[in-house]
Amino acid sequence: MTDTLTLRAAYVLPHRDKVIDGGWIEIGGPRIVEVGNGLPRADRGRVIDLGNAAVIPGLVNAHTHLELSDLQGKIPPPKSFTQWLGHILAFRRREAGKPLDRAVEKGVSLSLESGTTTVADISSTGDSLRILPNLPIRKRVFKEVICLEPDKVSGVMEGTIRELSSLKNAVGAYCDVSLLSAGLSPHAPYTACPKLYLGCALFAQGSDLLLCTHICETLEEVEFLREGTGSFAIMLKALNMLEGWRPPGMYPLEYLKSTGALKGPWLLVHCNYLSGKEVKIIEETTSSVVYCPRSHRYFGHSEHPFQDLLKRGINVALGTDSLASNQSLSILDEARFLHENYPGLDPVEIFSMATEGGAKALRLEEKIGRLIPGMEADLAVIELPSGEGTVYERMLAPEARVILTMVAGRVCYDRYSLM
Ligand SMILES: [Zn+2]
């Protein structure tokens, strides 16, 4: 057996509700060999003592757009969601064709520095789909598709399938376990017709592809779906996208269900405005909801129903969304935001959404999200401030900082050059 690496720390948090005081984790190649407490075995390889720190499962960012990482601070504060979308489209038009490799690379570095080991990334332009497989972070990368005209759906699907098939060569290319999985993302009910939703679902059936859509994000979206009016109707008409479109007269999730596409698991991003009927629709599926707390606040939405969804047993994961509507790509910052704004919310629940919840949402729960022997060694180390409080509360303190990030046993961020 080749030498292993053992990380020792004041706390190891292998999974929900378990805290090992004075714990250690032994890593061999890309996988976790053993987790324990007390003195680690010194005869198996190097042992590094991390001191007053917590070793936790790597954080999972269940929704982001790394291609927009160059837009931090460049979008003026919008009056509405459609105005914000208009700003993004105008920005991209001005820079038409410019590859976004640097933006994606920046997004990956920022993620790793903040303890995120897995991202669910939406690729609109195809740039992230092209370069993300070569970057040392675990990723489920979704190709975004848009089409409101049924006659054009087959053409759109053909192009998308070609782009996704280019990923096959990249699988396993980075290390001896694959850090890459893929998905398909019909953008949103206001940009995807029923034929597109169903086409994506049929293509994904029986494969490892996961489906994702932005849904129930704004009241304008609800109005557009139910009445065919409002700011989306104005914007999409100006973009000549409404040829042949008829409003279905339903709430967004009723619409998605009516397309026949909701049979398998979906990553339902946002779900900011859910009717009672729509909550029941989610309950009947194996889908997960992604809540993006600070992006939600940026747009000034009303209270998010995530606590009710959790009570009903619906899996909720956390996302940062992009730097065009957020200050950072840090899931730890999202966790701190929730801790500050929901004092009654158990910090264990917050970390569970940020780790196990994210892994489950991305259908990667057999590989990551917990620190269990045999699972892949995706972890983050958080240096703790001294003082009172549980380890969870101390990890959420503003002075706590990520000092080490490891993906499949490989060190991807090392603040103090410990390795
Ligand atoms: Zn998004």
XYZ file of C-alpha atoms in Angstrom, residues 25 39 55 60 85 236 245 261 275-276 279 291 323-324 338 371 395 398:
18
model
C -8.831 11.647 8.683
C -3.602 9.308 18.065
C -12.174 19.363 8.912
C -21.121 22.177 -2.565
C -31.243 40.365 -17.504
C -39.198 38.546 -25.104
C -45.951 31.249 -27.938
C -40.701 16.301 -18.141
C -48.059 28.173 -4.490
C -49.302 25.397 -2.151
C -44.991 22.611 -3.094
C -31.822 28.312 -2.587
C -21.025 37.346 -9.341
C -23.488 39.405 -11.384
C -28.322 32.387 6.927
C -16.287 12.038 5.250
C -17.101 28.098 11.876
C -16.640 36.199 10.512
